[in-house]
């Protein structure tokens, strides 16, 4: 002990300070071992450390914890699904992969993926032929048969118009212990109405204890297409009684159908309902109302309705102007029609082929043949392709005017044209050539019709016989 003190004395004050720190640290460690605590350095030693490590926050600890765990696989994307389905060597495997992707949490197939799978799914259905065979084949590949499986298959084959298979799949749902939901019932209702099974569709509608808005929209759309106005009124009233308000598309469909077959009182009632319920009239609804007023001969009311349409912020289209222009021209109000045509063009609405045909027909009936030919020249100078009705009107104008010689150019115009004309257009040209004193050209045009593989009818042979008789070829006419 004396040697140690002597050494310390010779070492100086720095050594004494270091030894005191060591003894103090040793004593602190012994105390912590007795309390089972972690030793803490004394406060007077903190100045010796160059940098103190801050304690980790809870968020940093959580991030480090989850980073150490294996991450779940990323969700598939529509691009990956479409590429895999298109390159899959087996149709059944492609469908099974499609169903597997749909079972991933948070992933939903877009409509484009259904369309990409349809060829493979159709080939598989054609090979297996029945819904039970399809389900067993999927089950054999390890695909679990769940309610989601049925819903996806129903959507897939309904989108591909494979309606018999859709009905079979719907019948298989109770056999597998599943109760069809509203989506499945709506799909079957749409299939039955599309295939014309109205009685079965009505039973399906009555058996559906919880119809929704889409159920009524499907029924109203198909009944309007079928032309059953009495049932449309019944289902529309039932829809309102159950508390469902029609959307813009359904209301437009019913409104357009009412304009065609309903009475004016029913049309005004429907218009009042649209205003009361807060539904804003669409451009199609305004157009249907204006067309109905024009058919009733109420041109002044139709013109005022056009002003209301513009004031409501709904822009009129060329379909809106067509019945108005036709009505004014048929009534002989050519000045009003010209003014309305100028307003339409200034509003940025360009004429289409239907409007051009209406204008040509009205001018031909008013015996204003030069104006009709001028309208045809406007069609020829624009990017619009004439149709069969345009050709028929042109032939009638040339036949009745002083430009009969121009009829001889019509056959070559038809043969060089890329437009597909129907039998009515060919018969009109053949009849015009025959009645205008060109029987030889009419017979030649008949042979051109044969080369075009046009299916002839009685009107064709009447014009041919008339031309042969004009040429005094009675024996050929008899043969």
Tab-separated table of C-alpha atoms in Angstrom:
chain	number	residue	atom	x	y	z
A	1	UNK	CA	0.000	0.000	0.000
A	2	UNK	CA	2.892	2.330	0.731
A	3	UNK	CA	4.452	1.500	-2.657
A	4	UNK	CA	1.215	2.297	-4.360
A	5	UNK	CA	0.934	5.605	-2.553
A	6	UNK	CA	4.502	6.439	-3.450
A	7	UNK	CA	3.840	5.650	-7.099
A	8	UNK	CA	0.704	7.759	-7.023
A	9	UNK	CA	2.501	10.650	-5.444
A	10	UNK	CA	5.173	10.580	-8.114
A	11	UNK	CA	2.480	10.168	-10.893
A	12	UNK	CA	0.859	13.476	-10.173
A	13	UNK	CA	-2.700	14.764	-9.798
A	14	UNK	CA	-3.984	13.317	-13.137
A	15	UNK	CA	-3.303	9.784	-12.034
A	16	UNK	CA	-5.036	10.418	-8.715
A	17	UNK	CA	-8.126	11.687	-10.525
A	18	UNK	CA	-8.197	8.626	-12.851
A	19	UNK	CA	-7.885	6.160	-9.968
A	20	UNK	CA	-10.718	7.846	-8.073
A	21	UNK	CA	-12.974	7.555	-11.144
A	22	UNK	CA	-12.206	3.853	-11.461
A	23	UNK	CA	-13.007	3.156	-7.820
A	24	UNK	CA	-16.266	5.108	-8.049
A	25	UNK	CA	-17.346	3.221	-11.194
A	26	UNK	CA	-16.525	-0.129	-9.597
A	27	UNK	CA	-18.562	0.722	-6.519
A	28	UNK	CA	-21.524	1.771	-8.691
A	29	UNK	CA	-21.410	-1.525	-10.592
A	30	UNK	CA	-21.480	-3.537	-7.366
A	31	UNK	CA	-24.522	-1.600	-6.169
A	32	UNK	CA	-26.393	-2.145	-9.438
A	33	UNK	CA	-25.711	-5.893	-9.374
A	34	UNK	CA	-27.312	-6.067	-5.934
A	35	UNK	CA	-30.470	-4.213	-7.222
A	36	UNK	CA	-30.440	-6.000	-10.627
A	37	UNK	CA	-30.311	-2.639	-12.368
A	38	UNK	CA	-28.389	-1.472	-15.397
A	39	UNK	CA	-25.387	0.737	-14.365
A	40	UNK	CA	-25.529	4.381	-15.315
A	41	UNK	CA	-22.348	6.460	-15.691
A	42	UNK	CA	-21.837	9.249	-13.206
A	43	UNK	CA	-22.756	12.746	-14.247
A	44	UNK	CA	-19.216	14.039	-13.995
A	45	UNK	CA	-18.052	11.466	-16.639
A	46	UNK	CA	-20.503	12.585	-19.349
A	47	UNK	CA	-18.104	15.296	-20.489
A	48	UNK	CA	-15.643	12.642	-21.622
A	49	UNK	CA	-18.054	11.251	-24.321
A	50	UNK	CA	-17.818	12.884	-27.740
A	51	UNK	CA	-21.440	12.017	-28.859
A	52	UNK	CA	-24.466	10.725	-27.032
A	53	UNK	CA	-26.807	8.292	-28.917
A	54	UNK	CA	-30.465	9.484	-28.606
A	55	UNK	CA	-33.075	6.942	-27.546
A	56	UNK	CA	-35.130	5.411	-30.424
A	57	UNK	CA	-38.666	6.726	-30.850
A	58	UNK	CA	-41.700	4.326	-30.927
A	59	UNK	CA	-42.358	5.013	-34.639
A	60	UNK	CA	-38.780	4.134	-35.531
A	61	UNK	CA	-38.991	0.952	-33.461
A	62	UNK	CA	-42.261	-0.039	-35.199
A	63	UNK	CA	-40.793	0.602	-38.637
A	64	UNK	CA	-37.744	-1.480	-37.804
A	65	UNK	CA	-39.973	-4.262	-36.482
A	66	UNK	CA	-42.133	-4.493	-39.597
A	67	UNK	CA	-39.137	-4.135	-41.884
A	68	UNK	CA	-37.683	-7.262	-40.364
A	69	UNK	CA	-40.848	-9.268	-41.214
A	70	UNK	CA	-41.414	-10.726	-44.712
A	71	UNK	CA	-43.566	-8.411	-46.867
A	72	UNK	CA	-46.762	-9.758	-48.534
A	73	UNK	CA	-46.589	-10.202	-52.310
A	74	UNK	CA	-47.714	-7.133	-54.288
A	75	UNK	CA	-51.216	-7.044	-55.789
A	76	UNK	CA	-51.543	-8.061	-59.438
A	77	UNK	CA	-52.145	-5.354	-61.978
A	78	UNK	CA	-54.497	-5.481	-64.985
A	79	UNK	CA	-51.478	-5.455	-67.287
A	80	UNK	CA	-49.985	-8.510	-65.573
A	81	UNK	CA	-53.332	-10.313	-65.569
A	82	UNK	CA	-53.973	-9.612	-69.267
A	83	UNK	CA	-50.471	-10.657	-70.276
A	84	UNK	CA	-50.681	-13.895	-68.279
A	85	UNK	CA	-54.134	-14.769	-69.612
A	86	UNK	CA	-53.134	-14.130	-73.236
A	87	UNK	CA	-49.993	-16.291	-72.918
A	88	UNK	CA	-51.477	-19.102	-70.874
A	89	UNK	CA	-51.277	-22.418	-72.765
A	90	UNK	CA	-54.502	-23.750	-71.202
A	91	UNK	CA	-57.934	-22.107	-71.224
A	92	UNK	CA	-58.832	-23.708	-67.902
A	93	UNK	CA	-55.618	-22.457	-66.300
A	94	UNK	CA	-56.279	-18.959	-67.654
A	95	UNK	CA	-59.737	-18.933	-66.081
A	96	UNK	CA	-58.401	-20.362	-62.830
A	97	UNK	CA	-55.684	-17.709	-62.691
A	98	UNK	CA	-58.288	-15.026	-63.341
A	99	UNK	CA	-60.380	-16.281	-60.413
A	100	UNK	CA	-57.288	-16.525	-58.186
A	101	UNK	CA	-56.422	-12.881	-58.863
A	102	UNK	CA	-59.972	-11.867	-57.981
A	103	UNK	CA	-59.558	-13.523	-54.581
A	104	UNK	CA	-56.592	-11.281	-53.733
A	105	UNK	CA	-57.672	-8.761	-51.067
A	106	UNK	CA	-58.163	-5.311	-52.508
A	107	UNK	CA	-57.964	-6.285	-56.195
A	108	UNK	CA	-60.868	-5.983	-58.647
A	109	UNK	CA	-60.838	-6.882	-62.334
A	110	UNK	CA	-61.604	-3.992	-64.715
A	111	UNK	CA	-63.979	-4.607	-67.662
A	112	UNK	CA	-61.011	-4.828	-70.048
A	113	UNK	CA	-59.716	-7.911	-68.211
A	114	UNK	CA	-63.094	-9.632	-68.659
A	115	UNK	CA	-62.951	-8.890	-72.384
A	116	UNK	CA	-59.394	-10.249	-72.627
A	117	UNK	CA	-60.400	-13.522	-70.958
A	118	UNK	CA	-63.587	-13.994	-73.006
A	119	UNK	CA	-62.055	-15.939	-75.955
A	120	UNK	CA	-60.410	-18.485	-73.650
A	121	UNK	CA	-63.525	-18.745	-71.462
A	122	UNK	CA	-65.731	-19.224	-74.522
A	123	UNK	CA	-63.507	-22.011	-75.858
A	124	UNK	CA	-63.554	-23.730	-72.475
A	125	UNK	CA	-67.342	-23.481	-72.279
A	126	UNK	CA	-67.676	-24.841	-75.816
A	127	UNK	CA	-65.496	-27.824	-74.904
A	128	UNK	CA	-67.154	-28.619	-71.561
A	129	UNK	CA	-70.682	-27.631	-72.744
A	130	UNK	CA	-72.422	-27.545	-69.339
A	131	UNK	CA	-72.101	-25.483	-66.191
A	132	UNK	CA	-71.591	-28.505	-63.839
A	133	UNK	CA	-68.714	-29.727	-66.019
A	134	UNK	CA	-67.153	-26.262	-65.923
A	135	UNK	CA	-67.383	-26.076	-62.138
A	136	UNK	CA	-65.915	-29.563	-61.698
A	137	UNK	CA	-63.052	-28.728	-64.035
A	138	UNK	CA	-62.222	-25.602	-62.032
A	139	UNK	CA	-62.471	-27.516	-58.781
A	140	UNK	CA	-60.088	-30.131	-60.128
A	141	UNK	CA	-57.519	-27.396	-60.728
A	142	UNK	CA	-57.679	-26.383	-57.069
A	143	UNK	CA	-60.038	-23.439	-57.539
A	144	UNK	CA	-62.443	-23.171	-54.583
A	145	UNK	CA	-66.096	-22.815	-55.574
A	146	UNK	CA	-67.397	-19.850	-53.602
A	147	UNK	CA	-70.169	-17.291	-54.131
A	148	UNK	CA	-67.581	-14.943	-55.602
A	149	UNK	CA	-66.728	-17.638	-58.167
A	150	UNK	CA	-70.323	-17.795	-59.355
A	151	UNK	CA	-70.624	-14.011	-59.547
A	152	UNK	CA	-67.465	-13.704	-61.624
A	153	UNK	CA	-68.535	-16.494	-63.972
A	154	UNK	CA	-71.982	-14.926	-64.362
A	155	UNK	CA	-70.462	-11.544	-65.198
A	156	UNK	CA	-67.945	-13.099	-67.573
A	157	UNK	CA	-70.357	-15.179	-69.654
A	158	UNK	CA	-73.082	-12.518	-69.509
A	159	UNK	CA	-70.570	-10.078	-70.969
A	160	UNK	CA	-69.769	-12.610	-73.698
A	161	UNK	CA	-73.489	-13.132	-74.534
A	162	UNK	CA	-73.318	-16.852	-73.630
A	163	UNK	CA	-76.803	-16.670	-72.164
A	164	UNK	CA	-77.635	-20.429	-71.903
A	165	UNK	CA	-74.516	-20.983	-69.789
A	166	UNK	CA	-75.436	-17.992	-67.612
A	167	UNK	CA	-78.839	-19.518	-66.886
A	168	UNK	CA	-77.231	-22.874	-66.026
A	169	UNK	CA	-74.764	-21.242	-63.656
A	170	UNK	CA	-77.596	-19.434	-61.913
A	171	UNK	CA	-79.453	-22.718	-61.458
A	172	UNK	CA	-76.330	-24.309	-59.982
A	173	UNK	CA	-75.965	-21.739	-57.188
A	174	UNK	CA	-78.611	-23.270	-54.839
A	175	UNK	CA	-77.229	-26.752	-55.525
A	176	UNK	CA	-73.868	-25.620	-54.135
A	177	UNK	CA	-75.541	-24.082	-51.103
A	178	UNK	CA	-75.405	-20.442	-52.196
A	179	UNK	CA	-78.247	-17.938	-52.273
A	180	UNK	CA	-78.206	-15.591	-55.304
A	181	UNK	CA	-77.744	-11.944	-54.364
A	182	UNK	CA	-79.115	-8.826	-56.082
A	183	UNK	CA	-76.330	-8.753	-58.686
A	184	UNK	CA	-76.977	-12.334	-59.777
A	185	UNK	CA	-80.742	-11.734	-59.954
A	186	UNK	CA	-80.247	-8.603	-62.048
A	187	UNK	CA	-77.984	-10.456	-64.479
A	188	UNK	CA	-80.559	-13.222	-64.923
A	189	UNK	CA	-83.338	-10.678	-65.340
A	190	UNK	CA	-81.361	-8.942	-68.080
A	191	UNK	CA	-80.660	-12.270	-69.818
A	192	UNK	CA	-84.317	-13.303	-69.772
A	193	UNK	CA	-85.432	-9.965	-71.192
A	194	UNK	CA	-82.723	-9.978	-73.868
A	195	UNK	CA	-83.765	-13.446	-75.028
A	196	UNK	CA	-87.457	-12.533	-75.140
A	197	UNK	CA	-88.631	-14.642	-72.168
A	198	UNK	CA	-90.862	-11.936	-70.726
A	199	UNK	CA	-93.053	-14.262	-68.670
A	200	UNK	CA	-90.034	-15.850	-66.949
A	201	UNK	CA	-88.515	-12.397	-66.468
A	202	UNK	CA	-91.689	-11.172	-64.782
A	203	UNK	CA	-91.661	-14.167	-62.428
A	204	UNK	CA	-88.001	-13.503	-61.657
A	205	UNK	CA	-88.868	-9.895	-60.877
A	206	UNK	CA	-91.715	-10.888	-58.576
A	207	UNK	CA	-89.584	-13.487	-56.780
A	208	UNK	CA	-86.912	-10.891	-56.065
A	209	UNK	CA	-87.782	-9.753	-52.561
A	210	UNK	CA	-85.255	-6.913	-52.524
A	211	UNK	CA	-85.136	-5.217	-55.929
A	212	UNK	CA	-82.898	-2.203	-56.285
A	213	UNK	CA	-82.696	0.715	-58.655
A	214	UNK	CA	-80.771	-1.308	-61.250
A	215	UNK	CA	-83.551	-3.922	-61.320
A	216	UNK	CA	-86.119	-1.368	-62.417
A	217	UNK	CA	-83.689	0.274	-64.846
A	218	UNK	CA	-83.128	-3.061	-66.606
A	219	UNK	CA	-86.850	-3.776	-66.865
A	220	UNK	CA	-87.738	-0.309	-68.151
A	221	UNK	CA	-84.970	-0.329	-70.770
A	222	UNK	CA	-85.984	-3.676	-72.264
A	223	UNK	CA	-89.705	-2.953	-72.191
A	224	UNK	CA	-89.102	0.300	-74.044
A	225	UNK	CA	-87.130	-1.597	-76.673
A	226	UNK	CA	-89.934	-4.144	-76.935
A	227	UNK	CA	-92.522	-1.395	-77.445
A	228	UNK	CA	-94.723	-2.342	-74.490
A	229	UNK	CA	-95.892	1.068	-73.265
A	230	UNK	CA	-98.553	-0.252	-70.877
A	231	UNK	CA	-95.997	-2.321	-68.937
A	232	UNK	CA	-93.543	0.559	-68.956
A	233	UNK	CA	-96.125	2.712	-67.203
A	234	UNK	CA	-96.848	-0.022	-64.628
A	235	UNK	CA	-93.208	-0.660	-63.758
A	236	UNK	CA	-92.407	3.050	-63.695
A	237	UNK	CA	-95.214	3.597	-61.173
A	238	UNK	CA	-94.017	0.593	-59.148
A	239	UNK	CA	-90.497	2.018	-59.122
A	240	UNK	CA	-91.763	5.278	-57.664
A	241	UNK	CA	-93.927	3.492	-55.089
A	242	UNK	CA	-90.909	1.607	-53.776
A	243	UNK	CA	-88.984	4.843	-53.305
A	244	UNK	CA	-86.569	4.632	-56.256
A	245	UNK	CA	-86.061	7.699	-58.426
A	246	UNK	CA	-85.055	7.043	-62.033
A	247	UNK	CA	-81.661	8.230	-63.140
A	248	UNK	CA	-80.973	10.393	-66.144
A	249	UNK	CA	-80.466	7.409	-68.474
A	250	UNK	CA	-83.657	5.588	-67.408
A	251	UNK	CA	-85.751	8.751	-67.469
A	252	UNK	CA	-84.426	9.643	-70.920
A	253	UNK	CA	-85.313	6.171	-72.212
A	254	UNK	CA	-88.859	6.347	-70.853
A	255	UNK	CA	-89.249	9.927	-72.062
A	256	UNK	CA	-88.113	9.061	-75.596
A	257	UNK	CA	-90.470	6.080	-75.735
A	258	UNK	CA	-93.352	8.188	-74.453
A	259	UNK	CA	-92.670	10.737	-77.175
A	260	UNK	CA	-93.103	7.997	-79.779
A	261	UNK	CA	-96.160	6.089	-78.538
A	262	UNK	CA	-97.591	7.969	-75.571
A	263	UNK	CA	-100.159	10.702	-75.544
A	264	UNK	CA	-99.334	14.363	-75.097
A	265	UNK	CA	-100.966	14.386	-71.662
A	266	UNK	CA	-98.711	11.538	-70.530
A	267	UNK	CA	-95.727	13.367	-71.969
A	268	UNK	CA	-96.585	16.542	-70.051
A	269	UNK	CA	-97.053	14.497	-66.856
A	270	UNK	CA	-93.644	12.944	-67.318
A	271	UNK	CA	-92.147	16.375	-67.944
A	272	UNK	CA	-93.785	17.710	-64.774
A	273	UNK	CA	-92.417	14.779	-62.777
A	274	UNK	CA	-88.908	15.532	-64.034
A	275	UNK	CA	-89.204	19.146	-62.867
A	276	UNK	CA	-90.742	18.266	-59.486
A	277	UNK	CA	-88.206	15.540	-58.700
A	278	UNK	CA	-85.300	17.856	-59.475
A	279	UNK	CA	-84.122	15.934	-62.549
A	280	UNK	CA	-82.577	18.267	-65.088
A	281	UNK	CA	-83.737	17.634	-68.631
A	282	UNK	CA	-81.013	16.221	-70.823
A	283	UNK	CA	-80.366	17.211	-74.406
A	284	UNK	CA	-81.966	13.970	-75.606
A	285	UNK	CA	-85.150	14.669	-73.624
A	286	UNK	CA	-85.435	18.186	-75.059
A	287	UNK	CA	-84.883	16.751	-78.545
A	288	UNK	CA	-87.611	14.134	-78.115
A	289	UNK	CA	-90.074	16.741	-76.897
A	290	UNK	CA	-89.335	19.075	-79.826
A	291	UNK	CA	-89.666	16.197	-82.307
A	292	UNK	CA	-93.049	15.222	-80.859
A	293	UNK	CA	-94.327	18.799	-81.098
A	294	UNK	CA	-93.174	18.948	-84.715
A	295	UNK	CA	-95.033	15.728	-85.515
A	296	UNK	CA	-98.139	17.220	-83.931
A	297	UNK	CA	-97.769	20.221	-86.241
A	298	UNK	CA	-97.149	22.619	-83.343
A	299	UNK	CA	-94.145	24.318	-84.894
A	300	UNK	CA	-94.471	27.509	-82.849
A	301	UNK	CA	-94.460	25.534	-79.582
A	302	UNK	CA	-91.491	23.520	-80.817
A	303	UNK	CA	-89.595	26.695	-81.668
A	304	UNK	CA	-90.318	28.147	-78.206
A	305	UNK	CA	-89.202	24.875	-76.651
A	306	UNK	CA	-85.894	25.217	-78.515
A	307	UNK	CA	-85.432	28.673	-76.963
A	308	UNK	CA	-86.132	27.209	-73.506
A	309	UNK	CA	-83.622	24.449	-74.175
A	310	UNK	CA	-80.922	26.967	-75.004
A	311	UNK	CA	-81.858	29.066	-71.965
A	312	UNK	CA	-81.567	26.055	-69.650
A	313	UNK	CA	-77.936	25.563	-70.645
A	314	UNK	CA	-78.520	22.363	-72.620
A	315	UNK	CA	-76.881	22.761	-76.053
A	316	UNK	CA	-79.023	21.573	-78.996
A	317	UNK	CA	-77.537	19.099	-81.441
A	318	UNK	CA	-78.091	18.464	-85.118
A	319	UNK	CA	-80.692	15.869	-84.128
A	320	UNK	CA	-82.604	18.643	-82.359
A	321	UNK	CA	-82.643	20.895	-85.422
A	322	UNK	CA	-83.583	18.182	-87.957
A	323	UNK	CA	-87.323	17.823	-87.112
A	324	UNK	CA	-87.681	21.606	-86.837
A	325	UNK	CA	-86.127	22.206	-90.265
A	326	UNK	CA	-88.199	19.430	-91.774
A	327	UNK	CA	-91.394	20.845	-90.297
A	328	UNK	CA	-90.725	24.396	-91.483
A	329	UNK	CA	-89.813	23.222	-95.006
A	330	UNK	CA	-92.885	21.012	-95.302
A	331	UNK	CA	-95.004	23.945	-94.147
A	332	UNK	CA	-93.475	26.147	-96.855
A	333	UNK	CA	-91.722	28.416	-94.344
A	334	UNK	CA	-88.424	28.438	-96.212
A	335	UNK	CA	-87.296	31.785	-94.790
A	336	UNK	CA	-87.662	30.557	-91.210
A	337	UNK	CA	-85.866	27.338	-92.146
A	338	UNK	CA	-82.966	29.277	-93.676
A	339	UNK	CA	-82.710	31.466	-90.578
A	340	UNK	CA	-82.765	28.414	-88.320
A	341	UNK	CA	-80.105	26.730	-90.451
A	342	UNK	CA	-77.881	29.775	-90.083
A	343	UNK	CA	-78.367	29.781	-86.316
A	344	UNK	CA	-77.434	26.127	-86.177
A	345	UNK	CA	-74.212	26.616	-88.136
A	346	UNK	CA	-73.251	29.719	-86.143
A	347	UNK	CA	-73.726	27.710	-82.926
A	348	UNK	CA	-71.036	25.299	-84.121
A	349	UNK	CA	-73.431	22.481	-85.039
A	350	UNK	CA	-72.504	20.885	-88.374
A	351	UNK	CA	-75.099	19.100	-90.539
A	352	UNK	CA	-74.935	15.316	-90.836
A	353	UNK	CA	-76.051	12.995	-93.630
A	354	UNK	CA	-79.526	12.597	-92.128
A	355	UNK	CA	-80.154	16.346	-92.196
A	356	UNK	CA	-78.787	16.596	-95.729
A	357	UNK	CA	-81.129	13.819	-96.840
A	358	UNK	CA	-84.088	15.566	-95.213
A	359	UNK	CA	-83.220	18.841	-96.955
A	360	UNK	CA	-82.827	17.123	-100.344
A	361	UNK	CA	-86.110	15.276	-99.951
A	362	UNK	CA	-87.990	18.440	-98.960
A	363	UNK	CA	-86.525	20.361	-101.893
A	364	UNK	CA	-87.412	17.553	-104.300
A	365	UNK	CA	-91.009	17.443	-103.049
A	366	UNK	CA	-91.226	21.237	-103.409
A	367	UNK	CA	-89.904	20.864	-107.003
A	368	UNK	CA	-86.867	22.971	-106.193
A	369	UNK	CA	-84.530	20.617	-108.039
A	370	UNK	CA	-81.649	23.041	-108.399
A	371	UNK	CA	-81.589	23.582	-104.632
A	372	UNK	CA	-81.680	19.812	-104.107
A	373	UNK	CA	-78.710	19.357	-106.445
A	374	UNK	CA	-76.911	22.171	-104.646
A	375	UNK	CA	-77.356	20.319	-101.354
A	376	UNK	CA	-75.934	17.171	-102.951
A	377	UNK	CA	-72.914	19.145	-104.126
A	378	UNK	CA	-72.403	20.307	-100.537
A	379	UNK	CA	-72.387	16.653	-99.453
A	380	UNK	CA	-69.944	15.808	-102.226
A	381	UNK	CA	-67.636	18.634	-101.191
A	382	UNK	CA	-67.654	17.724	-97.500
A	383	UNK	CA	-66.166	14.758	-95.700
A	384	UNK	CA	-69.591	13.121	-95.285
A	385	UNK	CA	-70.245	9.938	-97.237
A	386	UNK	CA	-73.649	9.680	-98.940
A	387	UNK	CA	-75.815	6.692	-98.115
A	388	UNK	CA	-78.477	4.741	-99.980
A	389	UNK	CA	-81.189	7.277	-99.184
A	390	UNK	CA	-79.016	10.057	-100.625
A	391	UNK	CA	-78.592	8.114	-103.851
A	392	UNK	CA	-82.303	7.375	-104.141
A	393	UNK	CA	-83.186	11.041	-103.638
A	394	UNK	CA	-80.559	12.136	-106.157
A	395	UNK	CA	-81.902	9.729	-108.762
A	396	UNK	CA	-85.454	10.994	-108.199
A	397	UNK	CA	-84.282	14.593	-108.543
A	398	UNK	CA	-82.441	13.873	-111.814
A	399	UNK	CA	-85.402	11.940	-113.168
A	400	UNK	CA	-87.898	14.728	-112.490
A	401	UNK	CA	-85.649	17.639	-113.468
A	402	UNK	CA	-84.141	18.684	-116.756
A	403	UNK	CA	-80.889	16.872	-115.941
A	404	UNK	CA	-81.967	13.420	-117.105
A	405	UNK	CA	-78.727	12.881	-119.011
A	406	UNK	CA	-76.859	12.922	-115.727
A	407	UNK	CA	-78.590	9.654	-114.838
A	408	UNK	CA	-76.153	7.870	-117.151
A	409	UNK	CA	-73.324	8.691	-114.729
A	410	UNK	CA	-75.030	7.100	-111.737
A	411	UNK	CA	-74.179	3.416	-112.519
A	412	UNK	CA	-70.451	4.120	-112.817
A	413	UNK	CA	-70.658	6.241	-109.656
A	414	UNK	CA	-72.145	3.301	-107.772
A	415	UNK	CA	-69.640	0.794	-109.081
A	416	UNK	CA	-66.653	2.951	-108.139
A	417	UNK	CA	-68.026	3.937	-104.752
A	418	UNK	CA	-66.870	2.236	-101.571
A	419	UNK	CA	-70.290	2.779	-100.002
A	420	UNK	CA	-72.450	-0.346	-99.751
A	421	UNK	CA	-75.872	0.420	-101.220
A	422	UNK	CA	-78.938	-1.701	-100.563
A	423	UNK	CA	-81.451	-3.220	-102.958
A	424	UNK	CA	-83.787	-0.227	-102.674
A	425	UNK	CA	-81.098	2.101	-104.021
A	426	UNK	CA	-80.281	-0.244	-106.919
A	427	UNK	CA	-83.953	-0.609	-107.825
A	428	UNK	CA	-84.443	3.153	-107.779
A	429	UNK	CA	-81.565	3.631	-110.234
A	430	UNK	CA	-82.825	0.811	-112.468
A	431	UNK	CA	-86.365	2.197	-112.477
A	432	UNK	CA	-85.170	5.741	-113.182
A	433	UNK	CA	-83.090	4.615	-116.169
A	434	UNK	CA	-86.017	2.650	-117.543
A	435	UNK	CA	-88.602	5.446	-117.111
A	436	UNK	CA	-86.243	8.136	-118.435
A	437	UNK	CA	-85.822	6.408	-121.814
A	438	UNK	CA	-82.508	4.613	-121.274
A	439	UNK	CA	-83.502	0.912	-121.578
A	440	UNK	CA	-80.094	-0.240	-122.846
A	441	UNK	CA	-78.328	1.326	-119.879
A	442	UNK	CA	-80.956	-0.159	-117.584
A	443	UNK	CA	-80.273	-3.684	-118.874
A	444	UNK	CA	-76.518	-3.132	-118.510
A	445	UNK	CA	-77.071	-1.932	-114.946
A	446	UNK	CA	-79.084	-5.117	-114.296
A	447	UNK	CA	-76.033	-7.197	-115.217
A	448	UNK	CA	-73.915	-4.993	-112.949
A	449	UNK	CA	-76.295	-5.867	-110.131
A	450	UNK	CA	-75.747	-9.548	-110.859
A	451	UNK	CA	-71.973	-9.061	-110.659
A	452	UNK	CA	-72.417	-7.330	-107.295
A	453	UNK	CA	-74.336	-10.408	-106.048
A	454	UNK	CA	-77.380	-8.276	-105.284
A	455	UNK	CA	-80.383	-10.382	-104.348
A	456	UNK	CA	-83.121	-9.355	-106.779
A	457	UNK	CA	-86.823	-8.969	-106.039
A	458	UNK	CA	-90.024	-8.428	-108.022
A	459	UNK	CA	-89.402	-4.679	-108.453
A	460	UNK	CA	-86.083	-5.461	-110.145
A	461	UNK	CA	-87.720	-7.795	-112.676
A	462	UNK	CA	-90.521	-5.301	-113.394
A	463	UNK	CA	-87.977	-2.678	-114.439
A	464	UNK	CA	-86.046	-5.253	-116.454
A	465	UNK	CA	-89.169	-6.414	-118.332
A	466	UNK	CA	-90.137	-2.807	-119.002
A	467	UNK	CA	-86.706	-2.117	-120.504
A	468	UNK	CA	-86.831	-5.242	-122.689
A	469	UNK	CA	-90.237	-4.284	-123.974
A	470	UNK	CA	-89.005	-0.804	-124.853
A	471	UNK	CA	-86.272	-2.403	-126.933
A	472	UNK	CA	-88.901	-4.721	-128.552
A	473	UNK	CA	-87.130	-7.745	-127.167
A	474	UNK	CA	-90.389	-9.493	-126.316
A	475	UNK	CA	-89.003	-13.005	-126.651
A	476	UNK	CA	-86.273	-12.250	-124.124
A	477	UNK	CA	-88.844	-10.707	-121.830
A	478	UNK	CA	-91.006	-13.853	-122.039
A	479	UNK	CA	-88.004	-16.103	-121.367
